[in-house]
Short mmCIF file of C-alpha atoms in Angstrom, two decimals:
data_model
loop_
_atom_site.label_atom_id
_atom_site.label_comp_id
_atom_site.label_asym_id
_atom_site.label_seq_id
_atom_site.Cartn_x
_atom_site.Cartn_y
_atom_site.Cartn_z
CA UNK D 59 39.61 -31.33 -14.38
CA UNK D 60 37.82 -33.65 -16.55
CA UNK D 61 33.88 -33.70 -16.92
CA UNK D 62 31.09 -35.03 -15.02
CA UNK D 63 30.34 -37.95 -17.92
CA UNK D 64 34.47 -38.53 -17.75
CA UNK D 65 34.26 -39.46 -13.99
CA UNK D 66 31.14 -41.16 -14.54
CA UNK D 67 32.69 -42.94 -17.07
CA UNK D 68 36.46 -43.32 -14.90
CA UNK D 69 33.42 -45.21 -12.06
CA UNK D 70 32.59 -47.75 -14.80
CA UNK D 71 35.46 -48.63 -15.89
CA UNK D 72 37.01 -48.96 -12.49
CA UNK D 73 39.72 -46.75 -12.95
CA UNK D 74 38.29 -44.16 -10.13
CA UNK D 75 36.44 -45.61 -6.75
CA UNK D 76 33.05 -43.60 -5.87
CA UNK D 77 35.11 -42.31 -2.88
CA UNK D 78 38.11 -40.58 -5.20
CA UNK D 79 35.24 -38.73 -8.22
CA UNK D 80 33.10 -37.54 -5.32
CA UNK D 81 36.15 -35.92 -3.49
CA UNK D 82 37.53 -34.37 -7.41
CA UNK D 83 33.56 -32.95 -8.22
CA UNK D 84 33.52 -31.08 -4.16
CA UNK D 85 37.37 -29.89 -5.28
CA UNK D 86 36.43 -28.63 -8.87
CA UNK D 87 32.69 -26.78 -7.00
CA UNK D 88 34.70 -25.35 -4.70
CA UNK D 89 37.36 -23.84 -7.06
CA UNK D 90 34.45 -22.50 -9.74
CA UNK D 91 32.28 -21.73 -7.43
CA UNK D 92 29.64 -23.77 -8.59
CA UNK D 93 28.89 -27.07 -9.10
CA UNK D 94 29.99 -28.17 -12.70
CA UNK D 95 26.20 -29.21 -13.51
CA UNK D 96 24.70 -26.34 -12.17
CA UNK D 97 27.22 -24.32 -14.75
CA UNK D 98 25.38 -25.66 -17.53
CA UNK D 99 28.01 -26.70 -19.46
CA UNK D 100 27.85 -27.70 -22.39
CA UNK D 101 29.83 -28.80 -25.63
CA UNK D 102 29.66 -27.36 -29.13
CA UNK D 103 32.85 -28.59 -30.20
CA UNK D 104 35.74 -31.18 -29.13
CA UNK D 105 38.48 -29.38 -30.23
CA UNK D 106 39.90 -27.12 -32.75
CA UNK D 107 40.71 -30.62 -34.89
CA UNK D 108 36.55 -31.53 -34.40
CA UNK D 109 35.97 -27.24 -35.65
CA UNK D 110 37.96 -27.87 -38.66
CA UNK D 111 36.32 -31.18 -39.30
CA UNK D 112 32.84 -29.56 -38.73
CA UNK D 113 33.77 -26.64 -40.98
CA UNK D 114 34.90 -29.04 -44.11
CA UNK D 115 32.40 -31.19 -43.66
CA UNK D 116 29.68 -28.30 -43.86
CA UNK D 117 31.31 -26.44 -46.94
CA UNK D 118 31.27 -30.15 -49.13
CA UNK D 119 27.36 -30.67 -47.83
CA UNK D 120 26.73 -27.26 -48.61
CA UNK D 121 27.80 -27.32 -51.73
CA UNK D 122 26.34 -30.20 -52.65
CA UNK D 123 22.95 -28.51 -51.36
CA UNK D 124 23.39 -25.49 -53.12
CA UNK D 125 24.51 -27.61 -56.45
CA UNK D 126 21.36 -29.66 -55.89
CA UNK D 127 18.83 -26.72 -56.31
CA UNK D 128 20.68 -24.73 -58.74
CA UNK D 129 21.32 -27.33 -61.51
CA UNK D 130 18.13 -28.58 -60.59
CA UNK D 131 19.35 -32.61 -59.49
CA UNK D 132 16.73 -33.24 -57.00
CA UNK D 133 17.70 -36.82 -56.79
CA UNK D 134 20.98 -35.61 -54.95
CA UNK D 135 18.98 -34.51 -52.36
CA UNK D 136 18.22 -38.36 -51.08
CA UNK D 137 21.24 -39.14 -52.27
CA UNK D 138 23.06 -36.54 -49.44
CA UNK D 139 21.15 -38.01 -47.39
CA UNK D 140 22.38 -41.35 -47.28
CA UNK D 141 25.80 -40.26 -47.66
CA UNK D 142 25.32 -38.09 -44.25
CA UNK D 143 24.09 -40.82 -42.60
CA UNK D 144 26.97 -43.54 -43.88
CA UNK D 145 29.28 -40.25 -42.28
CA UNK D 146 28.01 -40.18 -38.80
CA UNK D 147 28.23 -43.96 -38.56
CA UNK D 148 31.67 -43.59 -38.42
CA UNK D 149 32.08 -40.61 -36.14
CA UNK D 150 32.08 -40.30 -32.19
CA UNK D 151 30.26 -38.28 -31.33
CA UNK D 152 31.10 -37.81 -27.87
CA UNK D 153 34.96 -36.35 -29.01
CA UNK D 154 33.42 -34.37 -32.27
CA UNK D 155 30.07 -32.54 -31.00
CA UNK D 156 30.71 -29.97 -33.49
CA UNK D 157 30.90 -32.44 -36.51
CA UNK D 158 28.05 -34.52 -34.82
CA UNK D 159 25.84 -31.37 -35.16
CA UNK D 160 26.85 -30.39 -38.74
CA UNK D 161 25.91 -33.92 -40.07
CA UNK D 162 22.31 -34.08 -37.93
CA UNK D 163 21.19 -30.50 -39.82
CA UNK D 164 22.77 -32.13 -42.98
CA UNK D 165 20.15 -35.91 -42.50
CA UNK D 166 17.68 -33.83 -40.96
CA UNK D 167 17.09 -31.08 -44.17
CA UNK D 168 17.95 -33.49 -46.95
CA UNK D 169 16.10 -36.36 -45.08
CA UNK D 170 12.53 -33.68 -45.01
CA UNK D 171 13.24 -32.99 -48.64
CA UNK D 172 13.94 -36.38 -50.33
CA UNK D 173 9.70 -37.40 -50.37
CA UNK D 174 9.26 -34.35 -52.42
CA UNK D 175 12.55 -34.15 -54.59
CA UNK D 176 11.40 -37.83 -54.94
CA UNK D 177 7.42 -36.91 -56.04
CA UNK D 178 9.00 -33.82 -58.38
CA UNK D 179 11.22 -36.05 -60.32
CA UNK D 180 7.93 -38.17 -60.92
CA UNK D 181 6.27 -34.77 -61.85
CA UNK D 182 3.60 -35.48 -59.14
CA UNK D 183 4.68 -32.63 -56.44
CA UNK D 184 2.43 -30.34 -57.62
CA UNK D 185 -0.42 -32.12 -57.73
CA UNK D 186 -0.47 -32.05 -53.85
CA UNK D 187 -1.76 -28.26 -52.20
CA UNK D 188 -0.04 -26.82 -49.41
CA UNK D 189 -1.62 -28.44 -46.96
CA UNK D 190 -0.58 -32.13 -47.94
CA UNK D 191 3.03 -30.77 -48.77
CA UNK D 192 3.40 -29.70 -45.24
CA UNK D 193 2.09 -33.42 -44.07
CA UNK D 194 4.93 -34.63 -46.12
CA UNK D 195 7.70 -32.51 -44.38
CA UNK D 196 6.05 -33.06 -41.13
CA UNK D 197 6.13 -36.82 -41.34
CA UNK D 198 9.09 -37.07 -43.03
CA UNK D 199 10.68 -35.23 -40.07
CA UNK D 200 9.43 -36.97 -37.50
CA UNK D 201 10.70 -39.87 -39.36
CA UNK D 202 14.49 -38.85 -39.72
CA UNK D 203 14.41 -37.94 -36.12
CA UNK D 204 13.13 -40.86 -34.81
CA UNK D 205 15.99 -42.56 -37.13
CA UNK D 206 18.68 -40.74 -35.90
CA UNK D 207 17.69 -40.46 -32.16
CA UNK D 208 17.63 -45.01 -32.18
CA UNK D 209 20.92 -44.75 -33.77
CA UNK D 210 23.36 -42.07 -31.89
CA UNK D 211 21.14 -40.37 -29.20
CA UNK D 212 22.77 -37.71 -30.20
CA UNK D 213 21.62 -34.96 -27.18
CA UNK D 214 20.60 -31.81 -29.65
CA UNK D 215 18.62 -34.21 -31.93
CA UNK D 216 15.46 -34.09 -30.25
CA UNK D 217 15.71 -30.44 -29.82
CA UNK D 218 16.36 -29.36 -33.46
CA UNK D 219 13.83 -31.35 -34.75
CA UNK D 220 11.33 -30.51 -32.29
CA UNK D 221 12.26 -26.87 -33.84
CA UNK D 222 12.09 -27.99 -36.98
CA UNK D 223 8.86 -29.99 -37.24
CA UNK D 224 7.57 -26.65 -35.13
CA UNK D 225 8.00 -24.10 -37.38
CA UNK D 226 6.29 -26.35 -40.36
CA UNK D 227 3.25 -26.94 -37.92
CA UNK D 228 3.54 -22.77 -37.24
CA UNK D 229 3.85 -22.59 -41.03
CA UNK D 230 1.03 -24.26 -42.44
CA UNK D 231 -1.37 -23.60 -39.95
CA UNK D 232 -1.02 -20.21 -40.74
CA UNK D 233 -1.95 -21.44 -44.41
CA UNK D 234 -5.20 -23.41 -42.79
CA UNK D 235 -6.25 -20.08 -40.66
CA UNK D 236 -5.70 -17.94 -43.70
CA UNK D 237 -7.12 -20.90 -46.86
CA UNK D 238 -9.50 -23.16 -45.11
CA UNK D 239 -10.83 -21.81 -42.69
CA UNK D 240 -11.28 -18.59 -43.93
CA UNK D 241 -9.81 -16.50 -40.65
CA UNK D 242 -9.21 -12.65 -40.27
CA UNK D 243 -6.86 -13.73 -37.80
CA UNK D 244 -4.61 -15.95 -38.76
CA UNK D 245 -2.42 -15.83 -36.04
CA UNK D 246 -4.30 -16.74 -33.62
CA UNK D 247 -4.74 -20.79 -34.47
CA UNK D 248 -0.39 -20.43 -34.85
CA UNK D 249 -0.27 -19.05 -31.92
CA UNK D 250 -1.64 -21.56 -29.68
CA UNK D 251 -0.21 -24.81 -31.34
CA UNK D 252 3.64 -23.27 -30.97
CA UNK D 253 2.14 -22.86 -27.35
CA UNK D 254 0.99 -26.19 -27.25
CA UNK D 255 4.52 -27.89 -28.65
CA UNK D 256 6.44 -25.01 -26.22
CA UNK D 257 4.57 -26.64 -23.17
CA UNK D 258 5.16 -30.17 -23.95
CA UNK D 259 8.70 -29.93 -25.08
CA UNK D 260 9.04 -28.07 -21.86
CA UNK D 261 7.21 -31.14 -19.79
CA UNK D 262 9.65 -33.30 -21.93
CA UNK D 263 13.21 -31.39 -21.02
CA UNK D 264 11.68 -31.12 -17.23
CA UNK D 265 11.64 -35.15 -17.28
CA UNK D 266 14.81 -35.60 -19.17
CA UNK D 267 16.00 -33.59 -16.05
CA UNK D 268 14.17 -35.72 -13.05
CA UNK D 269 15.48 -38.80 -14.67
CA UNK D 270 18.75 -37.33 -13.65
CA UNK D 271 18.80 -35.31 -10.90
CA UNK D 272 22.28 -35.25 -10.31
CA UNK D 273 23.79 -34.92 -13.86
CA UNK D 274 25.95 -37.13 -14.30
CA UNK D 275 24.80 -38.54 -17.38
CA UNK D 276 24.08 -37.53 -20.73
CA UNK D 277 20.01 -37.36 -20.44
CA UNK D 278 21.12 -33.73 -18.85
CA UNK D 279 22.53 -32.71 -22.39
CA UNK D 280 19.06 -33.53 -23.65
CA UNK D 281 17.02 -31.63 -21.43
CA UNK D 282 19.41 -28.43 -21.57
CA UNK D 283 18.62 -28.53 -25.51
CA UNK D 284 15.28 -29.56 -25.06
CA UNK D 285 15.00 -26.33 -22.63
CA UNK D 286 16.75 -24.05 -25.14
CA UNK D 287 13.96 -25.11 -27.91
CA UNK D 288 10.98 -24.54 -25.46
CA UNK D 289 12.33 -20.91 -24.47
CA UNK D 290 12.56 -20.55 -28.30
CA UNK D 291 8.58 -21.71 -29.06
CA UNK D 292 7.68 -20.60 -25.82
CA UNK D 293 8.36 -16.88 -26.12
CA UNK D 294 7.36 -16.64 -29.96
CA UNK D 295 3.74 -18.13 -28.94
CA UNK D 296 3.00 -15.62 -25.86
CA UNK D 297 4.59 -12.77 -27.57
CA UNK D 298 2.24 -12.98 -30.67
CA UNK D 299 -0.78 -13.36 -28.59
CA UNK D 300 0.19 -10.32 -26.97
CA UNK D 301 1.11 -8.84 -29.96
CA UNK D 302 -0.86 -9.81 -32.62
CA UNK D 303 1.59 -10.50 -34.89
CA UNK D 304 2.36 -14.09 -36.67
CA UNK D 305 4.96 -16.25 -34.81
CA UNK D 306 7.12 -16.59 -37.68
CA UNK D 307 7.61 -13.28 -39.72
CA UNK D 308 10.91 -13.41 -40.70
CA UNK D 309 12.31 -11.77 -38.28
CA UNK D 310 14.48 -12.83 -35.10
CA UNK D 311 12.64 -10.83 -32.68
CA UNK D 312 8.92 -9.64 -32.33
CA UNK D 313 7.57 -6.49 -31.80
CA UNK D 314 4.96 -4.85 -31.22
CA UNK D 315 4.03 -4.62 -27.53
CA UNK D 316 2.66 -1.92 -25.55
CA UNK D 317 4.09 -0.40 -22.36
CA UNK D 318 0.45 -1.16 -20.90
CA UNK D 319 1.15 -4.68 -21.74
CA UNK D 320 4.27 -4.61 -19.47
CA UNK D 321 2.71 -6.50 -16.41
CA UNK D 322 2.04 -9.66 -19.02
CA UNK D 323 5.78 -9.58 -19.81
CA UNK D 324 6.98 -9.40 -16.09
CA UNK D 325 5.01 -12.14 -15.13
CA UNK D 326 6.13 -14.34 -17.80
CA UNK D 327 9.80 -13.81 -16.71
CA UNK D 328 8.73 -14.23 -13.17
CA UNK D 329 7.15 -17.81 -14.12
CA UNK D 330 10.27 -18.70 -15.80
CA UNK D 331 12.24 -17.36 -13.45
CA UNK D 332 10.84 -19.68 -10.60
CA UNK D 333 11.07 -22.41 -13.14
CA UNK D 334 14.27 -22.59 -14.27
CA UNK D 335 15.27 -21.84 -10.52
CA UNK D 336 13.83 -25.35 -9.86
CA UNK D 337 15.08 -27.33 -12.21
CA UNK D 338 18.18 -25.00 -12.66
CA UNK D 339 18.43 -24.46 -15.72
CA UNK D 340 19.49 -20.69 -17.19
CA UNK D 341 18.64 -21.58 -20.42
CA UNK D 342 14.92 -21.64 -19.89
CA UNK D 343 15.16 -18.19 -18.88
CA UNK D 344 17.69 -16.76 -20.87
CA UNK D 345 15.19 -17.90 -24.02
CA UNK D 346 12.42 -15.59 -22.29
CA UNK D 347 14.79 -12.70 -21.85
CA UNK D 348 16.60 -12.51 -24.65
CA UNK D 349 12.92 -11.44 -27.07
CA UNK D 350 12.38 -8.49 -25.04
CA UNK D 351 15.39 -6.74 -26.69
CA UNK D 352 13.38 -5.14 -29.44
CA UNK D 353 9.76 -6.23 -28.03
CA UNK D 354 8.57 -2.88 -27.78
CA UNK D 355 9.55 -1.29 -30.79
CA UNK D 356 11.79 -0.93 -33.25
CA UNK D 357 12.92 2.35 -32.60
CA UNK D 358 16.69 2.95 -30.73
CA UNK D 359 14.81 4.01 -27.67
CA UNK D 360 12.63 1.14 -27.48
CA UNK D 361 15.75 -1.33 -28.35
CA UNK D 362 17.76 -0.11 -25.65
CA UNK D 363 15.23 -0.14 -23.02
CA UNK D 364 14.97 -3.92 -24.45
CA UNK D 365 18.73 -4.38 -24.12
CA UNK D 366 18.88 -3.03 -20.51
CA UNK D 367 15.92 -5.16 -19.04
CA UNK D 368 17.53 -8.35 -20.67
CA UNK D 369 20.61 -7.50 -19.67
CA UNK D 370 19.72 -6.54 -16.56
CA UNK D 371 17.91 -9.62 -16.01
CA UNK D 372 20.73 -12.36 -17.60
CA UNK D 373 22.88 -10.88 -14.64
CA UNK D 374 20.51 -10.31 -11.30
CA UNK D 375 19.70 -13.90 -11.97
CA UNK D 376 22.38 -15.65 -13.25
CA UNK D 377 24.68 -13.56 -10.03
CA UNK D 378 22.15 -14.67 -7.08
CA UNK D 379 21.13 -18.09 -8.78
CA UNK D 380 22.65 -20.24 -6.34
CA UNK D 381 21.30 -17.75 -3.12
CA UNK D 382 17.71 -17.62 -4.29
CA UNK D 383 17.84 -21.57 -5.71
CA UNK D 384 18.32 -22.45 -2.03
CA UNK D 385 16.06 -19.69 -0.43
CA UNK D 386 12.90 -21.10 -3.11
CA UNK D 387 14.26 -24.58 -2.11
CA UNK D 388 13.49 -24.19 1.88
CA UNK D 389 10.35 -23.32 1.70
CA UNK D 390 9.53 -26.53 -0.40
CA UNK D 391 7.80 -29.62 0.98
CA UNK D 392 10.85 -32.13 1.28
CA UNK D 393 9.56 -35.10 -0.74
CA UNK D 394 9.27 -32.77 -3.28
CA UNK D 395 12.71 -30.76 -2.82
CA UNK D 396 14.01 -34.51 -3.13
CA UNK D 397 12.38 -34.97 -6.89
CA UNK D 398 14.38 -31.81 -7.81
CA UNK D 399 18.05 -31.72 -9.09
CA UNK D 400 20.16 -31.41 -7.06
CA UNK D 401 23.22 -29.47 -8.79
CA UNK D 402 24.20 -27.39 -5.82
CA UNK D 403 26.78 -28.68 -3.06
CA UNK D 404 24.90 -25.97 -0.54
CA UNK D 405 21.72 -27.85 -0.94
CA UNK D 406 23.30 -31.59 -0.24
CA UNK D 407 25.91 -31.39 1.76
CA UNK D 408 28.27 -34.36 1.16
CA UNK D 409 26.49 -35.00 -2.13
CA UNK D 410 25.12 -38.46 -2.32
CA UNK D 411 25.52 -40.86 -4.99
CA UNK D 412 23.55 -43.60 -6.63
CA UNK D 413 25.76 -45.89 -5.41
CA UNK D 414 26.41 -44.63 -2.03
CA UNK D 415 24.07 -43.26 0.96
CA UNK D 416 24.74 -39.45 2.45
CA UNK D 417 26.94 -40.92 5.10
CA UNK D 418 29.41 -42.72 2.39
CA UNK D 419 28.55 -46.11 3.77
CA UNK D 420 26.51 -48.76 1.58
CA UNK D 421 23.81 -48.07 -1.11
CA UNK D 422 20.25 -46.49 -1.41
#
């Protein structure tokens, strides 16, 4: 069965009435299950042909990276750059996700670096501090996103570089709280800007979603990625103000937090949990479960205990999603069920279109 952007696509093109792709996405629900957009799907790779692609391509850019820092030829940073971009002109990116991806990280790092391989070949990098350095790779990331988004809209763009230019902000205003402003806690100031960026990326993948309530197009993919990097900043920000400890440390997962703390943690699944439930989306939550593996502690006890609640969690949810989607969905005010998405066959009925009303007769 082909994909909800193929039939989409098969509609356009006139190869499929609206009639024939609404009968095939009832048929395919029905045999999964689930509706195909309420599975989340989503595509790393094309093929085995677009993994082999994605895994030469990476090895030659590596290699160039790693050849560009040892031997010290900064001006092959830029240089990559370019070249990565001339690449993904010539790739679709629709049949090659997985060499799409490789070549955005590629434009994306050597894109942040070229201002300052550019400034150290003029010998004038070091006359910046830390805070100006980490204006340059902040600007100079917004930048290279904003130049790759106009040109391929590329779905995990705005995700990885919201990630991206997050961690620098996390980064160097953990140098202001601990330089400039002379802090004991420097952790604090972090703290709340990755919970700042967590809510509005979050505000931004919830509006990706309501512009397409139905997924059927690709402004879905963005908000699932878009969802995946708020769980990410979301859970890192709340976890070190419970915890004290700086949102980026090195490590994956925090630690730190106290079984007296436990109500804090519950209600922040709970408030993700009605969340995603709305909009539908796993992903939100499985980025707030996944941390409390090793929350607690670092001991085995405390792991495990972490293990079994996120585990625990990923499958009372992700096994009664569809049940408790349409039990919080009844006792919603209809205008606003109606803003929702509406991913679940259950919830619609006969599933109507853009093009055609509930009945199958007409438009909207």
């Amino acid at each position: 069965m082909r994909g909800e952007f193929d039939l989409d696509a098969a509609i356009r093109a006139g190869v499929l009435d609206e009639r024939t792709a609404i009968a095939l996405r009832n048929f395919q629900a029905q045999h999964d299950g689930m509706p195909v957009a309420s599975a989340e799907k989503f595509r790393l790779f094309g093929g085995y042909a677009d993994l082999v692609s994605a895994l030469g391509m990476a090895l030659i850019l590596g290699a160039l990276t790693i050849l560009a820092f040892e031997a010290e030829l900064v001006l092959l940073i830029p240089v990559l750059a370019v070249i990565t971009l001339s690449i993904a002109h010539k790739v679709d990116m629709r049949s090659g996700p997985a060499l799409a991806t490789v070549l955005m990280v590629s434009w994306l790092f050597n894109s942040i670096l070229t201002v300052p391989a550019l400034l150290e070949t003029a010998d004038l990098w070091s006359n910046y501090d830390s805070i100006s350095n980490g204006l340059i790779f902040l600007v100079s990331g917004i930048v290279a996103t904003a130049i790759y988004w106009r040109k391929f809209r590329f779905p995990p763009t705005l995700a990885a570089a919201i990630t991206t230019v997050g961690l620098i902000v996390i980064e160097e205003s953990t140098q202001l709280s601990r330089r400039t402003l002379g802090m004991d806690d420097i952790n604090t100031l972090p703290a709340i800007l990755a919970l700042v960026m967590a809510t509005g990326t979050l505000i931004a993948a919830t509006w990706w979603d309501l512009t397409d309530i139905r997924r059927e197009t690709e402004r879905s993919q963005v908000a699932f990625w878009l969802h995946c990097s708020a769980g990410f900043l979301l859970t890192r920000s709340l976890f070190s103000l419970l915890t004290g400890k700086q949102v980026i440390d090195g490590d994956l997962i925090l630690t730190g937090l106290s079984l007296g703390e436990m109500p804090w943690l519950l209600a922040m699944i709970a408030a993700a949990a009605v969340l995603s439930l709305l909009l539908d989306r796993r992903s939100l939550l499985t980025g707030v479960l996944l941390p409390t593996i090793g929350i607690f502690g670092q001991g085995d006890e405390a792991i495990v205990a972490g293990m079994i609640i996120a585990g625990a969690g990923m499958l009372f949810f992700n096994y009664g999603w569809i049940r408790m989607r349409i039990a919080l969905m009844a006792i919603l005010p209809t205008r606003l069920e109606a803003q929702l998405p509406r991913t679940s066959l259950v919830l619609q009925d006969s599933r109507p279109t853009r093009r055609l009303s509930p009945s199958g007769v007409g438009r909207e």
